[in-house]
Coordinates of C-alpha atoms in Angstrom, one line a residue:
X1 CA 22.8 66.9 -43.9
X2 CA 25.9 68.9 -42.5
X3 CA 29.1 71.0 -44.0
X4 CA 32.5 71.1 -43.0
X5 CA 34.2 74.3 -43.4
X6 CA 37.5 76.0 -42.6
X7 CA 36.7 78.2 -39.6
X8 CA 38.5 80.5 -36.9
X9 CA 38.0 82.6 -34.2
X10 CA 39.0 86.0 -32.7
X11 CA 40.0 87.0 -29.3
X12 CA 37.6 89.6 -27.8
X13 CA 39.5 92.4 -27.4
X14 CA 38.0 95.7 -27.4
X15 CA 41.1 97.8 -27.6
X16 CA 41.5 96.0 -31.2
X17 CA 38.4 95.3 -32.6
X18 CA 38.7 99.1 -34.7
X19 CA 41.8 98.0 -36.0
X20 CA 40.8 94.4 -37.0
X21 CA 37.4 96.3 -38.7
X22 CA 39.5 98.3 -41.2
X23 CA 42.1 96.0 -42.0
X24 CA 39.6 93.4 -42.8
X25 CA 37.7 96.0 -45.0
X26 CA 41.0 96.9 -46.7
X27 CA 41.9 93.5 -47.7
X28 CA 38.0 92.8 -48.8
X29 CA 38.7 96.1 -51.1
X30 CA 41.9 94.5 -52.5
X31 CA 40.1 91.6 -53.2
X32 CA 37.7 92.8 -55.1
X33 CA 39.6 95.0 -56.8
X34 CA 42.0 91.6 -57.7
X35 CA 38.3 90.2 -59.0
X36 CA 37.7 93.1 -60.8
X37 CA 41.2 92.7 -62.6
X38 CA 40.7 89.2 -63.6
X39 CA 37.2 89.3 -64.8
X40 CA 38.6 87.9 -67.9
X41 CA 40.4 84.2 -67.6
X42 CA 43.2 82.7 -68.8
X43 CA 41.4 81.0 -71.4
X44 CA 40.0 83.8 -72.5
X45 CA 36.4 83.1 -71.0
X46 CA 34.7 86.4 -69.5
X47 CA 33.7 85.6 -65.6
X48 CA 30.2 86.3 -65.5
X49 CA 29.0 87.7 -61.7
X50 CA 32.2 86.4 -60.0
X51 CA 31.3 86.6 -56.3
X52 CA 34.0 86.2 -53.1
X53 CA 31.6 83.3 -52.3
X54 CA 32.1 81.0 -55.2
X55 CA 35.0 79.0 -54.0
X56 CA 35.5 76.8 -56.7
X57 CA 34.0 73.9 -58.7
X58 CA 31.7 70.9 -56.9
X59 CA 32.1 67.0 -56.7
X60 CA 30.5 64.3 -56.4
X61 CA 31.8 61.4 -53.6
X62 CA 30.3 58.1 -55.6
X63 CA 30.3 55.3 -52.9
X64 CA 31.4 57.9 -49.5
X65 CA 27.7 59.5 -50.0
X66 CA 29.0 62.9 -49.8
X67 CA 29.6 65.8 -52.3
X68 CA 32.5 68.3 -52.0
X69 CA 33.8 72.0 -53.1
X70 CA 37.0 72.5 -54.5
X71 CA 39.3 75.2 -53.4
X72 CA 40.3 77.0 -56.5
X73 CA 43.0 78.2 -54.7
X74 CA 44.3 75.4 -52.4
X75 CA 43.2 72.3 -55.0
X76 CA 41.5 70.9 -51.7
X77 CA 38.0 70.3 -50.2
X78 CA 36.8 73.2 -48.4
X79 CA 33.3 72.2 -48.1
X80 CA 32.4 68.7 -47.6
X81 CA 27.9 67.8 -47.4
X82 CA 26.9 64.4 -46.6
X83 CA 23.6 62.9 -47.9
X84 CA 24.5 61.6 -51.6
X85 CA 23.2 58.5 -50.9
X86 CA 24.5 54.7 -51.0
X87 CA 25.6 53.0 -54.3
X88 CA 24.6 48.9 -54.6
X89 CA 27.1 46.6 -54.2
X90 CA 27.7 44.0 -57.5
X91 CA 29.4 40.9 -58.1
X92 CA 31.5 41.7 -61.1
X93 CA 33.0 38.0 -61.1
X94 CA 29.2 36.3 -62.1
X95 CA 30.2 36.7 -65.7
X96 CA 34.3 37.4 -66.5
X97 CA 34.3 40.0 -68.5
X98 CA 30.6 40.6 -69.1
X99 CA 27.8 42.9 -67.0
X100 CA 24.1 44.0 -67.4
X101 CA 24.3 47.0 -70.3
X102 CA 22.1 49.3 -67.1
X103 CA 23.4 51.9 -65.8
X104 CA 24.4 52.2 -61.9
X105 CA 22.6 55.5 -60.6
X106 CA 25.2 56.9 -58.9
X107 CA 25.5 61.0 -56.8
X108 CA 26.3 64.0 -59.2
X109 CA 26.5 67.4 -59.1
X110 CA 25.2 70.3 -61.7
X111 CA 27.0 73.7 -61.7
X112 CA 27.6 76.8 -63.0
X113 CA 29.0 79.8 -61.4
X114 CA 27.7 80.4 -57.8
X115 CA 24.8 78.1 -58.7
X116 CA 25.1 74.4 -57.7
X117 CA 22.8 71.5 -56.8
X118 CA 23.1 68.0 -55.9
X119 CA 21.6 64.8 -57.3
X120 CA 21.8 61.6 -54.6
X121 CA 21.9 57.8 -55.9
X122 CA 18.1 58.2 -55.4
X123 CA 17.7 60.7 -57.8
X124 CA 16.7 63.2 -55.5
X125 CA 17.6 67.0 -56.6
X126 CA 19.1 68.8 -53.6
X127 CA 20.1 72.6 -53.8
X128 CA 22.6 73.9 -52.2
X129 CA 23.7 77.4 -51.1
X130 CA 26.6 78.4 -52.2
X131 CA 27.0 81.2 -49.7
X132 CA 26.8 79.5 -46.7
X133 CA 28.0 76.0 -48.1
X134 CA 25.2 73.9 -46.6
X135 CA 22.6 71.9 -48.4
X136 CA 19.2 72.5 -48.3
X137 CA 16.0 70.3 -48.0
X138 CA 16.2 67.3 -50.9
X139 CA 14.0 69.2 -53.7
X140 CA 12.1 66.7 -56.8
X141 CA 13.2 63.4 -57.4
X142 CA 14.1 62.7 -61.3
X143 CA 11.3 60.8 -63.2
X144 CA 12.2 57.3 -64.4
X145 CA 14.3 57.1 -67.7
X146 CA 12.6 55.7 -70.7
X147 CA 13.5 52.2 -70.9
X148 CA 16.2 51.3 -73.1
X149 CA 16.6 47.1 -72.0
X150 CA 19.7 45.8 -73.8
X151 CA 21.0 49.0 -75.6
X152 CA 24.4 50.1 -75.1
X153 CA 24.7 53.8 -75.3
X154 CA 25.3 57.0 -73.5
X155 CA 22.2 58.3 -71.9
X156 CA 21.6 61.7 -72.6
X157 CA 21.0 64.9 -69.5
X158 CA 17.6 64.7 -68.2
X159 CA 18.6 67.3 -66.1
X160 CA 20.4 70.9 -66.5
X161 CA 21.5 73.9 -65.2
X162 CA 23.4 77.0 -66.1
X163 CA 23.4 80.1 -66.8
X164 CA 21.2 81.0 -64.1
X165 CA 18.4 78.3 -65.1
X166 CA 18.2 74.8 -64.0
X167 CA 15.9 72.9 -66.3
X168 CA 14.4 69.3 -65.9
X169 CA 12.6 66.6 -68.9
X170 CA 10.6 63.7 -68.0
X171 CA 12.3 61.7 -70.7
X172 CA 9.2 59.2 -70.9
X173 CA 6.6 61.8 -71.8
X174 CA 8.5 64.7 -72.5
X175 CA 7.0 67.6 -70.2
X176 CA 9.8 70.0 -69.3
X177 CA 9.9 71.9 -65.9
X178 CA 12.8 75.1 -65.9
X179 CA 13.3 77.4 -62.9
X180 CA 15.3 80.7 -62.9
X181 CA 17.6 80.6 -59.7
X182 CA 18.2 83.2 -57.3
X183 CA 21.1 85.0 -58.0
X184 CA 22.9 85.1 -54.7
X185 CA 23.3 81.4 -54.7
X186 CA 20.6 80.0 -53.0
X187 CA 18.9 76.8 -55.3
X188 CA 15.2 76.6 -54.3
X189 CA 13.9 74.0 -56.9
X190 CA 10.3 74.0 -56.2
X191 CA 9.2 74.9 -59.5
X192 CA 10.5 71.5 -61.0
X193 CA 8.8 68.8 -61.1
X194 CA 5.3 66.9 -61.1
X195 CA 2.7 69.1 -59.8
X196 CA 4.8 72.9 -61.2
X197 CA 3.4 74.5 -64.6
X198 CA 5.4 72.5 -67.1
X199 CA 7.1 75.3 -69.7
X200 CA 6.8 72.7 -72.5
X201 CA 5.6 69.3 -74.0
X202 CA 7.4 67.9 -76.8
X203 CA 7.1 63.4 -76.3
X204 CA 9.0 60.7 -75.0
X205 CA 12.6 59.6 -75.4
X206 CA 13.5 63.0 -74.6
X207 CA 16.7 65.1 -73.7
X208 CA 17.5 68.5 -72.3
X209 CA 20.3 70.8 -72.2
X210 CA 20.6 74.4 -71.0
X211 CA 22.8 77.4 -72.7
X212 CA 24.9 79.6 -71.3
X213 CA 22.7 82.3 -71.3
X214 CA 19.7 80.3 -69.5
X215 CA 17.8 79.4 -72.1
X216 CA 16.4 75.7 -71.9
X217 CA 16.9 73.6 -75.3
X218 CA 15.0 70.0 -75.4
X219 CA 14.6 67.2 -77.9
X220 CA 12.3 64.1 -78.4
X221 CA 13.1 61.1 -80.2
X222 CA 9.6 59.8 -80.3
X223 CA 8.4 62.7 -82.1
X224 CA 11.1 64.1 -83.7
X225 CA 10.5 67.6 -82.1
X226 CA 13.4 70.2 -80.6
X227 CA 11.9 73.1 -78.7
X228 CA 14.1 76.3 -77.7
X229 CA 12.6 78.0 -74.7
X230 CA 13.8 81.8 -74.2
X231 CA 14.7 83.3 -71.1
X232 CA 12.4 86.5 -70.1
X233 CA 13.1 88.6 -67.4
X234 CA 12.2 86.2 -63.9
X235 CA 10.8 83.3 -66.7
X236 CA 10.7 82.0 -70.2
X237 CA 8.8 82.9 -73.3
X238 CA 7.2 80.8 -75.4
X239 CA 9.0 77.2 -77.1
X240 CA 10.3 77.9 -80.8
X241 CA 9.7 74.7 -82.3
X242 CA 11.2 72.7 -84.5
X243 CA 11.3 69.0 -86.1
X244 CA 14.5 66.8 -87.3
X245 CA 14.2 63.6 -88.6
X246 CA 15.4 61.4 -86.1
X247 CA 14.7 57.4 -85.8
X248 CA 12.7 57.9 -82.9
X249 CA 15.0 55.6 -79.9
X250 CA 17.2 58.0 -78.6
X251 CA 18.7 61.4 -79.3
X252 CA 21.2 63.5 -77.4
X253 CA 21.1 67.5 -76.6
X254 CA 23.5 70.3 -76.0
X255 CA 24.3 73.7 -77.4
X256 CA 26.8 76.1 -78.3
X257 CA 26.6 79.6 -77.6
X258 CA 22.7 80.0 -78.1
X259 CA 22.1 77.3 -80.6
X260 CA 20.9 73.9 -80.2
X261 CA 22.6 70.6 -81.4
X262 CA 21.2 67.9 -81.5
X263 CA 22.7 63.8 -82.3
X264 CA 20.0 61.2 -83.6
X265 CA 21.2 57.9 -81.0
X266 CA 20.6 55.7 -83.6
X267 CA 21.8 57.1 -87.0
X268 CA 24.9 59.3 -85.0
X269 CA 23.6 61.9 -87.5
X270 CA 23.8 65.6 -86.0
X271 CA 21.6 68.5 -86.6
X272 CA 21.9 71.7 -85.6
X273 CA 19.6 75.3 -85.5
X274 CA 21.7 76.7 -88.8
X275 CA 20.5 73.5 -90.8
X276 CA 18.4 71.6 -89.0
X277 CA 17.0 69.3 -92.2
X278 CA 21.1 69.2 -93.5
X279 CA 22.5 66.6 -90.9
X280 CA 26.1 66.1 -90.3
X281 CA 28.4 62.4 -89.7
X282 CA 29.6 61.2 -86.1
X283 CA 33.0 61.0 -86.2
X284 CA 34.5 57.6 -86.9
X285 CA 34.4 55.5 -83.7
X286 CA 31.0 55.7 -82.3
X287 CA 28.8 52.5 -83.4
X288 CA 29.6 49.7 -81.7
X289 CA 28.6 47.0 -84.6
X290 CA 29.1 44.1 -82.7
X291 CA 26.8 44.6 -80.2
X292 CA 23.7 44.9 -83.2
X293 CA 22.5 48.0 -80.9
X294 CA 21.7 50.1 -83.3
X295 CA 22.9 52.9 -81.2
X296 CA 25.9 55.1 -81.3
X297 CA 28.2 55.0 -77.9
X298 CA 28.9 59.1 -78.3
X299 CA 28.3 61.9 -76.4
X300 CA 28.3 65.6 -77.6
X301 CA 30.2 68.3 -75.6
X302 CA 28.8 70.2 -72.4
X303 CA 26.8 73.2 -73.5
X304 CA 29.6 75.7 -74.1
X305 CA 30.2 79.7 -76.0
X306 CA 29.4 79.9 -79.4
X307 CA 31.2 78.2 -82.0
X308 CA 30.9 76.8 -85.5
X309 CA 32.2 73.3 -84.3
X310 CA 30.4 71.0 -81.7
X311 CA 33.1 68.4 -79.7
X312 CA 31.8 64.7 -79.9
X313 CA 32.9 61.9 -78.0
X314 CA 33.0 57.9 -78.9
X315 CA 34.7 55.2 -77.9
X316 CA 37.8 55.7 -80.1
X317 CA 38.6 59.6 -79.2
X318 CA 37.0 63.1 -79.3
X319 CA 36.7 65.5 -82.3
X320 CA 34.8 68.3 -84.0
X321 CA 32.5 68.3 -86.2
X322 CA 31.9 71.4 -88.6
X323 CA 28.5 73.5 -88.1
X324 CA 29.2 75.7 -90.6
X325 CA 30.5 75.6 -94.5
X326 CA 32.4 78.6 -94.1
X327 CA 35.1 76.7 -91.3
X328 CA 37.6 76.0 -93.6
X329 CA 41.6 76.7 -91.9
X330 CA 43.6 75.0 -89.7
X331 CA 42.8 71.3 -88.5
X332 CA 40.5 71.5 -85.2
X333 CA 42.8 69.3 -82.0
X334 CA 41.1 65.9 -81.9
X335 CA 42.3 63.3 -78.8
X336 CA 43.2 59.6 -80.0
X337 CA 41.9 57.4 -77.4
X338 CA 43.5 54.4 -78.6
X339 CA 40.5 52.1 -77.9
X340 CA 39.4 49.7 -79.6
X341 CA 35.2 50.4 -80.2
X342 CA 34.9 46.5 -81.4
X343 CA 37.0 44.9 -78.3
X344 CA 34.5 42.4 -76.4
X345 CA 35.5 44.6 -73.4
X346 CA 33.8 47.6 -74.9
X347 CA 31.0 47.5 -71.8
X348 CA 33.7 48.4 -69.4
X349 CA 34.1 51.7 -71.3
X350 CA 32.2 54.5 -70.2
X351 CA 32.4 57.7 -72.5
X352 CA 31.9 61.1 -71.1
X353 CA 30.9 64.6 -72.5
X354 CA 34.4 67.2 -73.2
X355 CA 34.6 70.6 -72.4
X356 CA 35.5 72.9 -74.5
X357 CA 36.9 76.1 -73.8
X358 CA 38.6 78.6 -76.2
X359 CA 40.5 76.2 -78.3
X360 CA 41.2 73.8 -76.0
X361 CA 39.0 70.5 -75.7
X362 CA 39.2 68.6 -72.6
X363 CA 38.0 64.6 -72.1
X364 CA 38.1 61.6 -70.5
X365 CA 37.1 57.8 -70.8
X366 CA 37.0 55.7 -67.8
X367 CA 38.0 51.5 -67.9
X368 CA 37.7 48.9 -65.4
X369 CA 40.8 49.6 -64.3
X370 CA 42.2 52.8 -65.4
X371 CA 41.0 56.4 -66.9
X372 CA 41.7 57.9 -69.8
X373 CA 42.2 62.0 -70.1
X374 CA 43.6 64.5 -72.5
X375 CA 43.6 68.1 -73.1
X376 CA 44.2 68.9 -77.0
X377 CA 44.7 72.6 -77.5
X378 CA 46.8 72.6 -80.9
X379 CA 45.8 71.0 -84.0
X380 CA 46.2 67.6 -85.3
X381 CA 45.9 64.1 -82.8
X382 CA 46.8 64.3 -79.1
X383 CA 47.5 61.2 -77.6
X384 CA 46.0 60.3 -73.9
X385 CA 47.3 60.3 -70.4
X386 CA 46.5 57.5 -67.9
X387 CA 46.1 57.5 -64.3
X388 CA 45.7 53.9 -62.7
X389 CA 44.1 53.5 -59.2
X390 CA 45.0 50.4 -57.0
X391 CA 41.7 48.0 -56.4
X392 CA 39.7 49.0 -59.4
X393 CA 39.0 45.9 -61.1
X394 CA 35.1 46.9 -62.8
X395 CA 33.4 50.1 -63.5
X396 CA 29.8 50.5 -63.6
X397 CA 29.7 54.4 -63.9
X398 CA 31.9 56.8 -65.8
X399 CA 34.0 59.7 -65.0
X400 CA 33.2 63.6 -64.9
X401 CA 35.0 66.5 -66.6
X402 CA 33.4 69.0 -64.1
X403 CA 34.2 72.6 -64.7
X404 CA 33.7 75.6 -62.8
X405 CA 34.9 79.4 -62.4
X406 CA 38.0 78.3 -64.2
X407 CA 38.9 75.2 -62.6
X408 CA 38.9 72.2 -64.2
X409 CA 38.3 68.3 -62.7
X410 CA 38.1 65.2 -63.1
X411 CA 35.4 63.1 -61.1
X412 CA 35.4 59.6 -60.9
X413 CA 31.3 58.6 -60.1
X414 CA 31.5 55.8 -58.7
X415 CA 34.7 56.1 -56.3
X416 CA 34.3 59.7 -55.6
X417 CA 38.3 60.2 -57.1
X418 CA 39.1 63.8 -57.7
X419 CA 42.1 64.7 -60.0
X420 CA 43.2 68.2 -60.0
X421 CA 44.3 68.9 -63.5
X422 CA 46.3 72.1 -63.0
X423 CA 48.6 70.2 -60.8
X424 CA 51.4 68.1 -61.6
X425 CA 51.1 64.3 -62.6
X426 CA 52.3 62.5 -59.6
X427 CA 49.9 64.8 -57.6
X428 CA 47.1 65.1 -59.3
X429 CA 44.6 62.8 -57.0
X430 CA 43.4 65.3 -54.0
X431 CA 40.1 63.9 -52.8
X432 CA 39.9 63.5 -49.1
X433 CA 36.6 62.3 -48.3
X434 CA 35.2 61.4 -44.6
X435 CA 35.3 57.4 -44.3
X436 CA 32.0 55.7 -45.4
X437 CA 31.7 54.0 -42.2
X438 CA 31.1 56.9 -40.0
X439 CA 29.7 59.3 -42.5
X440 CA 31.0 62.3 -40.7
X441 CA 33.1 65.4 -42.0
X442 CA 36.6 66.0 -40.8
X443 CA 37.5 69.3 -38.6
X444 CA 39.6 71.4 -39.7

């Protein structure tokens, strides 16, 4: 695997090299005295061990086989690591507006902070070190999904990181691996994996998500069981158990703040730690009736700060649902999508999973030819944007919001497209990935 990164050099001059030692240290002290000053974002969020070697937030290439960094500053590539693997070639014109319900295994990227770690087409976990920006041996390969043959849905995370944790679930049989990363930025992921002390075993059909403190939330369908597995010092404590009933297909995982929420696949019913036997309704939009499925097409937010509302996405838009009685005021922002959930072209829809940050929810959908995004801050609707690439004509995977260290992204997964969303509309595209062919990284 290699990097590309910005370098330069300096002249060896003796008579300087005093001078050029204290500047250098002077501007490293006005840095992190900047840092120290804007330890707390614009959206409010506290920055949580901000170090001068975070850069920004990751991407995934799709089809080039490469992932990238984004500069937060320069809304470019600044790091650029090959090795995310080929995606298969497919006919979309076999059957006009039809394809197989499977999903495309295509690269990705998990994040948070200085912590990141690549996953190739192959499923292969490869850490990276943030420091340096290289990539480092490929680490476990995911285990199979649990079949799901003909079912239209959104797959749930089978593997998470943040807050310092990445955690992993064999979704078939439910044993969950979780290691504690090393601060600096270094991902070893040996601990994952067949052959590492599992930290639970809850059954198949399973799901995990990780909190933003590091602690490791996972859920079964099959049996019905969620387990919460603490943080403690270097490891984790024992699971806190709990059972929901759920129809035993499919369910869906993430949290808010330090509590678990959970979303029943085929029911749409959501449960969380408050009330787990007192389930709450999906928002209109996510069963897809015509398909006789039985499952929902929604996703529920990334794992995010506490809050009594969870964001859930479907087909037809993004809103919150209520996790507490005591809610009550002003309208939550929702996002009309304007889709149609019962449209015969519903396959070529792929949902994704918002963010949400302070009061601000951010999503996207991605179409054969176009995606869908919004940022609804405000309460009431919120209409969508749309950005349409030449040459798209199908989609097998969906699009990313990726966020990181305050910067916010979206990720096309199957082109590698990267739209800057702090930048203005006719400028928002600012991937520059090496040509496939050649599979190298640009100088410079």
């Amino acid at each position: 695997m290699s990097s590309t990164e910005a370098t330069g050099e300096v002249a060896d001059r003796p008579s300087r090299r005093r001078w050029v030692r204290v500047v250098s240290g002077t501007v490293v002290a006005l840095l992190v005295a900047v840092l120290a000053i804007f330890a707390v974002r614009a959206d409010g969020e506290p920055v949580h061990d901000v170090a001068m070697t975070d850069g920004g937030v990751w991407v995934s290439g799709g089809r080039t086989g490469h992932w990238a960094r984004v500069s937060s500053g320069a809304h470019a590539f600044d790091v650029v690591l090959d090795g995310a693997g080929d995606i298969p070639e497919q006919d979309y014109r076999a059957v006009p507006g039809e394809r197989s319900p499977g999903h495309v295994r295509t690269p990705d990227v998990l994040q948070d902070g200085r912590h990141a770690v690549g996953v190739t087409s192959q499923g292969e976990l490869v850490g990276f070190d943030t420091r340096t920006g290289e990539a480092l041996e490929p680490g476990p390969t995911l285990p199979e999904r649990a079949p799901q043959t003909g079912q239209l849905y959104f797959q749930p995370d089978i593997v998470d990181l943040r807050g310092g944790t990445i955690a992993m679930v064999d979704s078939t049989d439910g044993q969950v691996w979780a290691v504690r990363l090393d601060p600096s930025g270094r991902a070893d992921l040996s601990g994952l994996g067949p052959g590492a002390p599992t930290v639970a075993d809850i059954g198949g059909s399973a799901a995990v998500a990780v909190d933003v403190t590091g602690n490791v939330k996972a859920v079964s369908a099959e049996t019905g069981e969620v387990v919460d597995i603490p943080v403690e010092g270097d490891g984790f404590g024992a699971p806190e158990r709990t059972d929901v009933e759920i129809d035993g297909i499919a369910a869906d995982i993430t949290a808010v703040g330090e509590d678990w929420v959970v979303m029943d696949g085929a029911s749409g019913e959501i449960f969380h730690e408050g009330a787990p036997t007192e389930p709450e309704t999906l928002p209109d939009g996510g069963q897809v009736g015509q398909e006789g499925t039985g499952l929902v097409v929604a996703a529920l937010q990334q794992p995010g700060p506490e809050a009594d509302r969870v964001a859930v996405q479907t087909v037809a838009g993004t809103a919150f649902v209520d996790l507490a009685e005591s809610v009550g005021g002003e309208q939550p922002p929702e996002i009309v999508s304007g889709l149609d959930a019962q449209d015969r072209f519903t396959r070529q829809i792929k949902i994704s999973r918002p963010v949400v940050l302070g009061d601000c929810v951010t999503a996207a959908w991605g179409r054969a030819s176009s995606i869908l995004h919004a940022r609804a801050c405000e309460p009431g609707s919120t209409g969508v944007s749309q950005i349409s690439p030449a040459g798209d004509t199908g989609r097998r995977a969906g699009v990313a919001v990726r966020y990181n260290q305050g910067q916010l992204v979206l990720n096309d997964l199957e082109t590698g497209r990267v739209y800057d969303l702090a930048l203005p509309t006719d400028e928002l595209r600012i991937d520059t990935w090496p040509v496939p062919a050649t599979r190298r990284t640009p100088s410079g």
